[in-house]
Structure formats: C-alpha cells, structure tokens
PDB file of C-alpha atoms in Angstrom:
ATOM      1  CA  MET U   1     116.015  74.138 105.892  1.00 72.00           C
ATOM      2  CA  THR U   2     115.964  72.171 109.082  1.00 88.00           C
ATOM      3  CA  TYR U   3     113.906  73.446 111.996  1.00 96.00           C
ATOM      4  CA  PRO U   4     113.789  72.255 115.623  1.00 96.00           C
ATOM      5  CA  ILE U   5     110.201  71.028 115.119  1.00 97.00           C
ATOM      6  CA  GLN U   6     109.733  68.621 112.199  1.00 96.00           C
ATOM      7  CA  LYS U   7     106.552  66.841 111.072  1.00 97.00           C
ATOM      8  CA  THR U   8     105.252  65.208 107.921  1.00 97.00           C
ATOM      9  CA  ALA U   9     102.514  66.865 105.880  1.00 97.00           C
ATOM     10  CA  LYS U  10     100.062  64.312 107.268  1.00 97.00           C
ATOM     11  CA  GLU U  11     101.089  65.160 110.841  1.00 98.00           C
ATOM     12  CA  TRP U  12     100.762  68.924 110.209  1.00 98.00           C
ATOM     13  CA  LYS U  13      97.294  68.432 108.695  1.00 97.00           C
ATOM     14  CA  ALA U  14      96.174  66.365 111.700  1.00 97.00           C
ATOM     15  CA  LEU U  15      97.564  68.910 114.169  1.00 97.00           C
ATOM     16  CA  LEU U  16      95.859  71.826 112.412  1.00 98.00           C
ATOM     17  CA  ALA U  17      92.571  69.896 112.306  1.00 96.00           C
ATOM     18  CA  GLU U  18      92.864  69.243 116.064  1.00 96.00           C
ATOM     19  CA  LYS U  19      93.305  72.964 116.638  1.00 95.00           C
ATOM     20  CA  ASP U  20      90.279  73.735 114.433  1.00 92.00           C
ATOM     21  CA  ALA U  21      92.534  76.025 112.376  1.00 95.00           C
ATOM     22  CA  GLU U  22      91.133  78.171 109.596  1.00 90.00           C
ATOM     23  CA  GLY U  23      90.564  76.360 106.288  1.00 90.00           C
ATOM     24  CA  PRO U  24      93.647  77.668 104.463  1.00 95.00           C
ATOM     25  CA  ALA U  25      96.017  77.081 107.421  1.00 98.00           C
ATOM     26  CA  PHE U  26      97.850  74.099 105.920  1.00 98.00           C
ATOM     27  CA  ASP U  27      98.309  75.716 102.505  1.00 98.00           C
ATOM     28  CA  VAL U  28      99.395  79.000 104.088  1.00 98.00           C
ATOM     29  CA  THR U  29     101.823  77.591 106.645  1.00 98.00           C
ATOM     30  CA  ARG U  30     103.273  74.614 104.799  1.00 98.00           C
ATOM     31  CA  ARG U  31     102.955  75.705 101.129  1.00 97.00           C
ATOM     32  CA  ALA U  32     103.459  79.488 101.469  1.00 96.00           C
ATOM     33  CA  ALA U  33      99.991  80.359 100.179  1.00 96.00           C
ATOM     34  CA  THR U  34      98.336  83.668 101.050  1.00 95.00           C
ATOM     35  CA  GLU U  35      94.814  84.079 102.356  1.00 96.00           C
ATOM     36  CA  HIS U  36      92.583  86.626 100.642  1.00 96.00           C
ATOM     37  CA  PRO U  37      92.739  90.117 102.164  1.00 97.00           C
ATOM     38  CA  PHE U  38      90.084  91.081 104.719  1.00 97.00           C
ATOM     39  CA  THR U  39      89.055  87.424 105.233  1.00 96.00           C
ATOM     40  CA  GLY U  40      91.226  86.341 108.162  1.00 96.00           C
ATOM     41  CA  LYS U  41      89.842  86.284 111.687  1.00 96.00           C
ATOM     42  CA  TYR U  42      92.648  88.457 113.108  1.00 97.00           C
ATOM     43  CA  ASP U  43      92.547  91.361 110.632  1.00 96.00           C
ATOM     44  CA  LYS U  44      90.148  93.371 112.834  1.00 95.00           C
ATOM     45  CA  HIS U  45      90.927  91.589 116.124  1.00 97.00           C
ATOM     46  CA  TRP U  46      92.032  93.957 118.906  1.00 98.00           C
ATOM     47  CA  ALA U  47      91.987  91.943 122.161  1.00 98.00           C
ATOM     48  CA  GLU U  48      95.019  92.020 124.462  1.00 98.00           C
ATOM     49  CA  GLY U  49      97.245  88.969 124.370  1.00 98.00           C
ATOM     50  CA  THR U  50      99.823  87.216 122.245  1.00 98.00           C
ATOM     51  CA  TYR U  51      99.835  85.759 118.758  1.00 98.00           C
ATOM     52  CA  ALA U  52     101.600  82.415 118.399  1.00 98.00           C
ATOM     53  CA  CYS U  53     102.418  80.143 115.484  1.00 98.00           C
ATOM     54  CA  ILE U  54      99.342  78.011 114.732  1.00 98.00           C
ATOM     55  CA  CYS U  55     101.605  75.052 113.976  1.00 98.00           C
ATOM     56  CA  CYS U  56     103.952  74.897 116.952  1.00 98.00           C
ATOM     57  CA  GLY U  57     102.748  77.470 119.484  1.00 98.00           C
ATOM     58  CA  ALA U  58     105.909  79.606 119.423  1.00 98.00           C
ATOM     59  CA  LYS U  59     105.228  83.164 120.616  1.00 98.00           C
ATOM     60  CA  LEU U  60     105.495  85.563 117.667  1.00 98.00           C
ATOM     61  CA  PHE U  61     103.762  88.873 118.422  1.00 98.00           C
ATOM     62  CA  ASP U  62     102.250  90.822 121.315  1.00 98.00           C
ATOM     63  CA  SER U  63      98.973  92.678 120.815  1.00 98.00           C
ATOM     64  CA  GLU U  64     100.732  95.964 121.703  1.00 97.00           C
ATOM     65  CA  ALA U  65     102.654  95.711 118.416  1.00 98.00           C
ATOM     66  CA  LYS U  66      99.494  95.221 116.313  1.00 98.00           C
ATOM     67  CA  PHE U  67      98.249  98.123 114.192  1.00 98.00           C
ATOM     68  CA  ASP U  68      95.716  98.703 111.421  1.00 97.00           C
ATOM     69  CA  ALA U  69      97.686  98.994 108.190  1.00 97.00           C
ATOM     70  CA  GLY U  70      94.488  98.899 106.117  1.00 96.00           C
ATOM     71  CA  CYS U  71      95.977  96.145 103.950  1.00 96.00           C
ATOM     72  CA  GLY U  72      93.532  93.360 104.893  1.00 97.00           C
ATOM     73  CA  TRP U  73      95.942  91.260 106.924  1.00 98.00           C
ATOM     74  CA  PRO U  74      96.927  91.555 110.585  1.00 98.00           C
ATOM     75  CA  SER U  75      99.968  93.796 110.849  1.00 98.00           C
ATOM     76  CA  PHE U  76     102.571  94.121 113.582  1.00 98.00           C
ATOM     77  CA  SER U  77     105.487  96.508 114.055  1.00 98.00           C
ATOM     78  CA  GLN U  78     107.832  94.032 115.746  1.00 97.00           C
ATOM     79  CA  ALA U  79     108.204  90.440 116.847  1.00 98.00           C
ATOM     80  CA  ALA U  80     107.557  89.602 120.497  1.00 97.00           C
ATOM     81  CA  VAL U  81     110.780  87.658 120.920  1.00 94.00           C
ATOM     82  CA  PRO U  82     114.103  88.258 119.140  1.00 95.00           C
ATOM     83  CA  GLY U  83     114.838  85.355 116.805  1.00 96.00           C
ATOM     84  CA  ALA U  84     111.241  84.064 116.760  1.00 97.00           C
ATOM     85  CA  ILE U  85     110.852  84.959 113.090  1.00 98.00           C
ATOM     86  CA  GLU U  86     113.172  83.949 110.296  1.00 97.00           C
ATOM     87  CA  GLU U  87     113.369  86.031 107.119  1.00 96.00           C
ATOM     88  CA  HIS U  88     114.119  84.929 103.556  1.00 94.00           C
ATOM     89  CA  VAL U  89     114.196  86.726 100.220  1.00 92.00           C
ATOM     90  CA  ASP U  90     111.078  85.876  98.198  1.00 84.00           C
ATOM     91  CA  ARG U  91     111.287  86.578  94.466  1.00 87.00           C
ATOM     92  CA  SER U  92     107.939  85.021  93.548  1.00 82.00           C
ATOM     93  CA  LEU U  93     105.243  86.999  91.743  1.00 72.00           C
ATOM     94  CA  GLY U  94     107.860  88.973  89.830  1.00 80.00           C
ATOM     95  CA  MET U  95     108.957  91.094  92.786  1.00 80.00           C
ATOM     96  CA  LYS U  96     111.437  91.012  95.641  1.00 90.00           C
ATOM     97  CA  ARG U  97     109.874  90.687  99.107  1.00 91.00           C
ATOM     98  CA  THR U  98     110.971  89.405 102.503  1.00 96.00           C
ATOM     99  CA  GLU U  99     109.147  86.251 103.545  1.00 97.00           C
ATOM    100  CA  THR U 100     108.665  85.556 107.255  1.00 98.00           C
ATOM    101  CA  LEU U 101     108.714  82.066 108.772  1.00 98.00           C
ATOM    102  CA  CYS U 102     108.424  80.652 112.268  1.00 98.00           C
ATOM    103  CA  ALA U 103     111.982  79.952 113.430  1.00 98.00           C
ATOM    104  CA  GLN U 104     110.829  76.857 115.348  1.00 98.00           C
ATOM    105  CA  CYS U 105     108.866  74.954 112.696  1.00 98.00           C
ATOM    106  CA  GLY U 106     109.362  76.822 109.402  1.00 98.00           C
ATOM    107  CA  ALA U 107     105.686  77.769 109.020  1.00 98.00           C
ATOM    108  CA  HIS U 108     105.144  80.488 106.423  1.00 98.00           C
ATOM    109  CA  LEU U 109     103.662  83.497 108.228  1.00 98.00           C
ATOM    110  CA  GLY U 110     103.579  86.252 105.616  1.00 97.00           C
ATOM    111  CA  HIS U 111     105.978  89.039 104.650  1.00 97.00           C
ATOM    112  CA  VAL U 112     107.667  92.015 106.280  1.00 97.00           C
ATOM    113  CA  PHE U 113     107.849  95.442 104.662  1.00 97.00           C
ATOM    114  CA  ASP U 114     109.634  98.676 105.590  1.00 95.00           C
ATOM    115  CA  ASP U 115     106.527 100.884 105.543  1.00 96.00           C
ATOM    116  CA  GLY U 116     105.378 100.421 109.144  1.00 97.00           C
ATOM    117  CA  PRO U 117     105.085 102.864 112.027  1.00 96.00           C
ATOM    118  CA  GLU U 118     107.968 104.191 114.107  1.00 95.00           C
ATOM    119  CA  PRO U 119     110.024 103.293 115.998  1.00 94.00           C
ATOM    120  CA  THR U 120     110.745 100.145 113.924  1.00 96.00           C
ATOM    121  CA  GLY U 121     109.397 101.283 110.554  1.00 97.00           C
ATOM    122  CA  LEU U 122     108.411  97.654 109.923  1.00 98.00           C
ATOM    123  CA  ARG U 123     105.083  96.106 108.914  1.00 98.00           C
ATOM    124  CA  TYR U 124     104.906  92.393 109.551  1.00 98.00           C
ATOM    125  CA  CYS U 125     101.980  91.542 107.274  1.00 98.00           C
ATOM    126  CA  MET U 126     100.775  88.145 108.524  1.00 98.00           C
ATOM    127  CA  ASN U 127      98.206  85.612 107.416  1.00 98.00           C
ATOM    128  CA  SER U 128      95.566  85.090 110.125  1.00 98.00           C
ATOM    129  CA  ALA U 129      95.596  81.392 109.231  1.00 98.00           C
ATOM    130  CA  SER U 130      99.214  81.163 110.441  1.00 98.00           C
ATOM    131  CA  LEU U 131      98.405  82.619 113.870  1.00 98.00           C
ATOM    132  CA  ASP U 132      96.807  81.432 117.095  1.00 98.00           C
ATOM    133  CA  PHE U 133      95.694  84.109 119.567  1.00 98.00           C
ATOM    134  CA  LYS U 134      96.163  83.608 123.305  1.00 97.00           C
ATOM    135  CA  PRO U 135      94.466  86.109 125.639  1.00 97.00           C
TER     136      PRO U 135
END
C-alpha cells in the first residue's frame, strides 16, 4: 500500500527515537507487533485531549471516545476524524480480525472489534506504543 507519508525503516526509527517513543513503537507500528496487555502508558490514562499517530501526528481519537474495556489496551468507541483509520482483514494467529492502520502513514495501530459500547458498538483496541497523547 502507498500512503501519503513515506519513510524508510531507518527514518521511522530515528523519528520515533526523537519523540522518545515507547520501546516497542517501531515493531508495533511498522511490523504489526502487539505490546503486552496492561503495559502501555495509555491503558489507564484518562486526561482530556487527543490521541494522534506516534509516527506522523495524524489525529486519531478524542479522549471522549476512550473507555475502559478491561482488555489491557487503550480502547475507543470511534475515530476522531472520518477516514483517519484504515481497516484491513487480518487472518494471522488463526483467526479473522480487523486490523487498524493510520491512513496517513500506514502505521499499525491495533484492531477493531464489534463488542464496544453504544452508539457505535465498536471497540478500537489500540497499542499505546502507536499513540501520542496531546492535552
């Protein structure tokens, strides 16, 4: 896939280091890894603000959409901006899930499930390492 923002692996690593991103940020965002549950800095983070892509700064979620799903990852009921998140079928790990990526740079964010709260019924289950909070 081609995204509006393109960088080499070396450039992404340098950018994430500049931002003092969490240790697994490169593997999560560029290699679709998953951080361990209950280890990310935004799992129990409840300040008001916005959550952006750690790689490119695109606005992804507002704090009003964040809820405690009890799953160990930050969870949101909807994206902040229509079209900010791209979805793809993920058949890894022997199951069918919906992977979420930043529509601007292709960073892997996590997955979306249909077991969230109303009115959307969605649970965007994100890796903290893929997010950057802005108060």
